[in-house]
Coordinates of C-alpha atoms in Angstrom, one line a residue:
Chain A
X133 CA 15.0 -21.2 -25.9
X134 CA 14.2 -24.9 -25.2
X135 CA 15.2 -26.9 -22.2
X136 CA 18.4 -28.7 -22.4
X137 CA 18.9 -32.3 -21.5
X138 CA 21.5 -31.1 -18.5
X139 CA 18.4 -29.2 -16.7
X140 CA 16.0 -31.8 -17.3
X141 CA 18.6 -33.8 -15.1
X142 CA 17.9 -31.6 -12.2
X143 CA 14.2 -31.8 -12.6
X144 CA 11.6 -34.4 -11.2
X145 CA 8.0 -34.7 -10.5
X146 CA 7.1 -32.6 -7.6
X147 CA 4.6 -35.6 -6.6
X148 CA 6.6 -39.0 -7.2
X149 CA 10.2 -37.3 -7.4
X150 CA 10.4 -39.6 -10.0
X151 CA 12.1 -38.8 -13.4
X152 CA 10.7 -36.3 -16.0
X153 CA 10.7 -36.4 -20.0
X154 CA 10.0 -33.5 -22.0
X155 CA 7.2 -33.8 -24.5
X156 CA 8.4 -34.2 -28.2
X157 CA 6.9 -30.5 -29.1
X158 CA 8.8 -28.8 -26.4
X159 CA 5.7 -27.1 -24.7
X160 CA 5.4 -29.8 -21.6
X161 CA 7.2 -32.1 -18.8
X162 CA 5.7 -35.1 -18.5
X163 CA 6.0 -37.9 -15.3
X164 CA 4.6 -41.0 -17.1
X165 CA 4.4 -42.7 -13.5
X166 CA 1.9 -40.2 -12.3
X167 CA 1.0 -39.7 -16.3
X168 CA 1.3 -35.6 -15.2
X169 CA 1.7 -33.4 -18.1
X170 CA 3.0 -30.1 -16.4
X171 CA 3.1 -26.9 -18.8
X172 CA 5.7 -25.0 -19.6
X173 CA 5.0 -20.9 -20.3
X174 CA 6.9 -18.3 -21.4
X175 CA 10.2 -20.8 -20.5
X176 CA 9.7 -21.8 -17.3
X177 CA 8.4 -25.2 -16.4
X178 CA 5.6 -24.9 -14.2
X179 CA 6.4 -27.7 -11.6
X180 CA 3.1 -27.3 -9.6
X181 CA 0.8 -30.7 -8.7
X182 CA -2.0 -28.7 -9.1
X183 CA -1.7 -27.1 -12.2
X184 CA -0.3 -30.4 -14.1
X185 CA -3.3 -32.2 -16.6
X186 CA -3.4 -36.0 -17.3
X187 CA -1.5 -37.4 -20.1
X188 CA -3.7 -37.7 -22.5
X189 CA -6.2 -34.9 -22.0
X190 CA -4.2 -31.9 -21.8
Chain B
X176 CA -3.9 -25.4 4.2
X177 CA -3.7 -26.3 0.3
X178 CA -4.7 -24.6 -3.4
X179 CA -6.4 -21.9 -1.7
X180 CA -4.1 -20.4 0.1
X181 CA -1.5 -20.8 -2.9
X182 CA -3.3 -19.1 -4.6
X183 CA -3.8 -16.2 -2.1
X184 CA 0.4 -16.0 -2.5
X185 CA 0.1 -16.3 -6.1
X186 CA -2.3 -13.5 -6.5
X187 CA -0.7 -11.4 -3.7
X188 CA 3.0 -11.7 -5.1
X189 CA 1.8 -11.7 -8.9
X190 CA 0.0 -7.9 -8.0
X191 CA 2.8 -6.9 -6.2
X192 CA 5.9 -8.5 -8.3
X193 CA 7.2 -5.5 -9.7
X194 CA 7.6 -3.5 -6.8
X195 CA 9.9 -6.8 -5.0
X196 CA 12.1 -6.4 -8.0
X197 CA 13.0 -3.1 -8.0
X198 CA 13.1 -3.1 -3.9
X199 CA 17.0 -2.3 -2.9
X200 CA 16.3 -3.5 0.0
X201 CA 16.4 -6.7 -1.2
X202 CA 19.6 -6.5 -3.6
X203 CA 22.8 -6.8 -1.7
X204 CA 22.6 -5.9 1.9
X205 CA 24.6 -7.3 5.3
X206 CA 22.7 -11.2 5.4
X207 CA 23.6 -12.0 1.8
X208 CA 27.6 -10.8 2.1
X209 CA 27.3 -13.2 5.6
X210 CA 25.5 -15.9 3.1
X211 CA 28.1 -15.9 1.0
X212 CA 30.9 -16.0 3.9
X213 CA 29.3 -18.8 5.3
X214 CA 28.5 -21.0 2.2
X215 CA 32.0 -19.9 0.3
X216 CA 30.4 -21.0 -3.2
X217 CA 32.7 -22.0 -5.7
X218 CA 32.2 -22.6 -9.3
X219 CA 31.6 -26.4 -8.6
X220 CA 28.7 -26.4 -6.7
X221 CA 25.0 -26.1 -8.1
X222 CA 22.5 -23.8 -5.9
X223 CA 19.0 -23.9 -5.6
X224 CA 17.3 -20.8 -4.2
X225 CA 13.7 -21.1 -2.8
X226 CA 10.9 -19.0 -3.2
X227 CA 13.3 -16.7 -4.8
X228 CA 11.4 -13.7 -5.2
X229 CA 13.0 -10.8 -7.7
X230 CA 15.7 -13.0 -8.2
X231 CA 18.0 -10.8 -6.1
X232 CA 20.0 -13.7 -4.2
X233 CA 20.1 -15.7 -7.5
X234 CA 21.5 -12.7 -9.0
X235 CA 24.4 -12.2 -6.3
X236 CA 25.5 -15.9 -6.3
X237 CA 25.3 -16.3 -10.2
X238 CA 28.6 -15.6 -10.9
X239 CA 30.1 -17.7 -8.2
X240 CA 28.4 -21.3 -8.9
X241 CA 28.4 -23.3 -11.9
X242 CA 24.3 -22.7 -11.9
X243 CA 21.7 -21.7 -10.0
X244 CA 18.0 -22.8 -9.9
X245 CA 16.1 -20.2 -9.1
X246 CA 12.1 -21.1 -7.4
X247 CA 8.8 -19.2 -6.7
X248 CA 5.0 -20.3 -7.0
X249 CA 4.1 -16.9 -8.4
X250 CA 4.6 -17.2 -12.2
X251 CA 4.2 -13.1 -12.9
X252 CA 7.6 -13.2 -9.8
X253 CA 9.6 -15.3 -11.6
X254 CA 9.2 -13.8 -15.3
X255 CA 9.6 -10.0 -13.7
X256 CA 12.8 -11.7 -12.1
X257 CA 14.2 -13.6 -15.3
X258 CA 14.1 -9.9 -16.6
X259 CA 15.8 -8.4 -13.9
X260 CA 18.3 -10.9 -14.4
X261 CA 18.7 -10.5 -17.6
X262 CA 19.1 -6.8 -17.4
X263 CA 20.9 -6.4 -14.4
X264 CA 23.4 -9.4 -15.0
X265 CA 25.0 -10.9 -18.6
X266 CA 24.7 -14.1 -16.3
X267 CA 23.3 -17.1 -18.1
X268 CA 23.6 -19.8 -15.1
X269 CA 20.3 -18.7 -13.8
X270 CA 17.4 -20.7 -14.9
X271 CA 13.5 -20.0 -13.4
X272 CA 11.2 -23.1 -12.2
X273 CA 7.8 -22.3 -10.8
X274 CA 7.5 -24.9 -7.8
X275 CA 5.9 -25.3 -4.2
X276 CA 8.7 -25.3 -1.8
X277 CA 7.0 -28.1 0.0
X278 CA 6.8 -30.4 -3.3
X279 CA 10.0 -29.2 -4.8
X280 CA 10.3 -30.8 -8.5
X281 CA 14.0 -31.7 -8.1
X282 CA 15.7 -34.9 -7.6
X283 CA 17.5 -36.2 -4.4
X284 CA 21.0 -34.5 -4.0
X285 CA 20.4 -32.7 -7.0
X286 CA 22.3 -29.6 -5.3
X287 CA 25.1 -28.8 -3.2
X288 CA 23.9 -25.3 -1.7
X289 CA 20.7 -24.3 -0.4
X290 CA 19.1 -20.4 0.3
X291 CA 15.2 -19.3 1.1
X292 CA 15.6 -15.5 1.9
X293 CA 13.0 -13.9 3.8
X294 CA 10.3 -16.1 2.7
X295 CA 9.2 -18.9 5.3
X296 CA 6.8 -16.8 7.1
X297 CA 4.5 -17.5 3.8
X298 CA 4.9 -21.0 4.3
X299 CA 1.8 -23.2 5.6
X300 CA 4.2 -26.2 6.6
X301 CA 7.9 -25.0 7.1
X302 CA 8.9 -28.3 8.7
X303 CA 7.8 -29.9 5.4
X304 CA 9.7 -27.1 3.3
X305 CA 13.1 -28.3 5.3
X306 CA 12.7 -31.9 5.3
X307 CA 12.5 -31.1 1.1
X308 CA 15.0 -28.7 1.4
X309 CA 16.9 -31.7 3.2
X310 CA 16.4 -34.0 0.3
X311 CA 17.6 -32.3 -2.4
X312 CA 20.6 -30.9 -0.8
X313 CA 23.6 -33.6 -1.6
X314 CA 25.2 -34.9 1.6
X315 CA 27.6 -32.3 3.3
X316 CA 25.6 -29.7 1.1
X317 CA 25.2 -26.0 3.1
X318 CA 22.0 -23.9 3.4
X319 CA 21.2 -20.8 4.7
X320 CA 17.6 -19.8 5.7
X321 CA 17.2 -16.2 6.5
X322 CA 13.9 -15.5 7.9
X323 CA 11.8 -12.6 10.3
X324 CA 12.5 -13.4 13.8
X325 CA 9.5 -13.7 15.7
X326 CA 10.4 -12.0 19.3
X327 CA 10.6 -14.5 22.7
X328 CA 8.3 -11.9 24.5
X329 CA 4.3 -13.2 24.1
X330 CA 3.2 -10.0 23.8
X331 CA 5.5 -8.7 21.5
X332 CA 5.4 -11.4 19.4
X333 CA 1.2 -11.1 19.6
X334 CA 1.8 -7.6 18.0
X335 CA 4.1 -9.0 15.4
X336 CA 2.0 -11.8 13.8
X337 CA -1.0 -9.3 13.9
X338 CA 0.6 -6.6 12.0
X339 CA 2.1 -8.8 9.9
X340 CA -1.1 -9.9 8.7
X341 CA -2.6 -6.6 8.7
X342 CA 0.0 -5.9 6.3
X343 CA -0.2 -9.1 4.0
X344 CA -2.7 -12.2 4.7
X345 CA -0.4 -14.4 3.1
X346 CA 1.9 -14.0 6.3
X347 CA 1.0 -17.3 7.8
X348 CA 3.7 -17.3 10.4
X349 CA 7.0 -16.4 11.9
X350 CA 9.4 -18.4 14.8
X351 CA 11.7 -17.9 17.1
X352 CA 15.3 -18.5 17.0
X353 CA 14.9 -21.9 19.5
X354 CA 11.7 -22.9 16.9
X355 CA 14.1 -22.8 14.4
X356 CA 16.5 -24.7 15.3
X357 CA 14.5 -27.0 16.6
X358 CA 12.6 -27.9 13.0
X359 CA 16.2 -27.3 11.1
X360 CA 17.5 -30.4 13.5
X361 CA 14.3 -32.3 13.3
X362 CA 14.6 -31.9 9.2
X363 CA 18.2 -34.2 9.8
X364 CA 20.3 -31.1 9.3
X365 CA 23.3 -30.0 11.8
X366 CA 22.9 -25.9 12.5
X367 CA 26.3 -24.9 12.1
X368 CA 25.4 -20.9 13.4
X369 CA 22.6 -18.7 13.8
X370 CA 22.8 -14.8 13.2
X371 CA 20.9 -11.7 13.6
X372 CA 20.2 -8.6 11.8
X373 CA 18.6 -5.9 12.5
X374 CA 16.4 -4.4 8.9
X375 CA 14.8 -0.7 9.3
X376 CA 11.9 -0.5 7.0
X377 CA 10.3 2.9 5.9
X378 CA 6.6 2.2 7.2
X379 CA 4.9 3.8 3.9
X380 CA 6.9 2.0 1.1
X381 CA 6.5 -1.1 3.1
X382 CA 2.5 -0.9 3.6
X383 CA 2.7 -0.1 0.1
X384 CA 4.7 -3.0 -1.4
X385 CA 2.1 -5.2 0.3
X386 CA -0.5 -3.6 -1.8
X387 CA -2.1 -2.3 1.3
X388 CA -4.7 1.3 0.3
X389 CA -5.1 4.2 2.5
X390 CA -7.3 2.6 4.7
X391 CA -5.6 -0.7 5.0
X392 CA -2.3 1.6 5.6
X393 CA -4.5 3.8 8.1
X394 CA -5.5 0.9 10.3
X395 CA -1.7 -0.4 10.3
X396 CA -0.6 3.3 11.3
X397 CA -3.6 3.1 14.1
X398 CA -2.6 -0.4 15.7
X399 CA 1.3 0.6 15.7
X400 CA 0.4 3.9 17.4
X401 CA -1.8 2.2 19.6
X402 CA 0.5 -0.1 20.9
X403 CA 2.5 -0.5 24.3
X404 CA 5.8 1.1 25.3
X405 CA 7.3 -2.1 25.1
X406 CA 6.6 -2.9 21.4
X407 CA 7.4 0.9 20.3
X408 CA 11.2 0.4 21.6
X409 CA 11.6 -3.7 20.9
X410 CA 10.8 -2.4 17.2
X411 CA 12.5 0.9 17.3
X412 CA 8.9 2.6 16.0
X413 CA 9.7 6.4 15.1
X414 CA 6.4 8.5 14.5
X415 CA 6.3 12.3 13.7
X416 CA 2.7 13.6 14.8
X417 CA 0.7 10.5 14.8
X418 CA 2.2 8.4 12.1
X419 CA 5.0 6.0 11.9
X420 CA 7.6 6.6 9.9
X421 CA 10.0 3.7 10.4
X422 CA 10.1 0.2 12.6
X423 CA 13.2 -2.0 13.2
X424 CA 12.2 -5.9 12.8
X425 CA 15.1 -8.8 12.9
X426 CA 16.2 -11.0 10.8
X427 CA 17.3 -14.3 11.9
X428 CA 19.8 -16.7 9.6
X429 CA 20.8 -20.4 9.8
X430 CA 23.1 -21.8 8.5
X431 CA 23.2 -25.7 8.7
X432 CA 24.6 -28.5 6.4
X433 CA 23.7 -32.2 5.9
X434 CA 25.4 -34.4 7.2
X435 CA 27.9 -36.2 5.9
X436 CA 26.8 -39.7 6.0
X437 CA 23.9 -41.6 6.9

């Protein structure tokens, strides 16, 4: 089950609040401002600052 | 308080997940049928419910909304409440996001109701949870907050925050009505009306959910025995030959809105 564009339109980054994209494999959101990739596991997008790796090194 | 203490709740809630879930206490009781009076949901509005637990409030106003967001920061709490969900309901409105309800991952107005059910008192910074709660609700959206009611009296309320933690060290803290109202206002929202209910809770299954062992469950059944007249009827203890079988506590709701316009 993936996450469909109308949910992704009532998510944001929990640091900026600033619009979210989900990564072209379907296993991450990613804020470019903050250049947060947050994980997503077993289908639910884990929204948490802390748990969220750098673009680019997750 | 930051990652630390999250990750207290985290582990407390993940050990304990199952037993929230299957807790009737928490399916449909009094404060969720005065919820729904007081919110009157209707299949154009778009809930978000806070630190939602096992999914029991989601659950209820499902079918009423056109969706519901459902939040929690323990990941093992929201997948053991997607299944309940999914077995208990044939609703598919309900979709799980595991967030800090003081950096909520939402957009501003992104919803037009609001509801955190007996959850604040884990909160390190509740006045930070509202003014988010604030800004995602749309203007003229609705909230209810239902929360344990810390007592006025000092010394009553002294026994309450101690048990409390006895119980579960993720308690950080509860408030009175007048603090309540006081932070809702100071978030920018308008308290429409405040309510009370009493909840009897069976002193064993309740140590227990907590996780709490023998010992833990011993001390607890020590300090309530132990304590003054005045606690044992504000809380309604009832003991058969030195242990406590049952104690009233209070919940308190809010309900308040934001405001129209600026």
């Amino acid at each position: 089950m993936g996450i469909s564009r109308e949910l992704l339109e009532i998510l944001a980054c929990p640091k900026c609040k600033g619009e979210v994209v989900l990564r072209a494999d379907g296993a991450a959101i990613l804020c470019h401002a903050c250049q947060l990739a947050y994980p997503i596991r077993d289908d639910i997008p884990v929204m948490l600052i802390d748990e969220a790796e750098k673009i680019g090194e997750e | 308080m930051g990652r630390e203490f999250k990750d207290k709740v985290r582990e407390q809630f993940g050990r304990t997940a199952d037993d929230y879930v299957r807790n009737r206490g928490f399916a449909a009781t009094d404060d969720l049928v005065a919820t729904e009076r007081l919110l009157q949901p209707s299949s154009e509005d778009i809930l978000l419910d806070v630190a939602c637990g096992g999914g029991h409030t989601a659950l209820y106003f499902a079918p009423k909304v056109r969706s519901v967001v459902a939040s929690d920061l323990t990941m093992q709490m929201l997948k053991k409440a997607q299944e309940f969900v999914s077995e208990e309901g044939k609703v598919e409105n309900v979709t799980f996001r595991e967030a800090d309800a003081e950096d909520l991952p939402f957009p501003a107005g992104a919803f037009t109701l609001l509801t955190c059910r007996i959850a604040p008192h884990h909160f390190p910074d509740v006045p930070r949870a509202l003014r988010e709660f604030y800004r995602v609700l749309r203007r003229g959206g609705r909230m209810v907050v239902i929360d344990t009611l810390l007592p006025d009296d000092p010394e009553i309320a002294n026994f309450y925050q101690t048990m409390e933690k006895m119980r579960d060290p993720t308690h950080v803290q509860a408030f009175t009505r007048q603090q309540w109202v006081a932070m809702t206002e100071q978030a920018g929202f308008i308290v429409q009306s405040t309510q009370q209910f009493p909840k009897t809770h069976d002193f064993q299954e309740w140590a227990r959910r907590a996780g709490l062992n023998r010992e833990g469950i011993q001390r607890l059944n020590h300090y309530f025995m132990q304590a003054p007249a005045k606690v044992h009827d504000f809380f309604q203890i009832e003991t058969f030959a030195g242990e406590v079988e049952s104690y009233t506590d209070t919940k308190l709701l809010i309900y308040a809105t934001r405001p129209d316009k600026k």
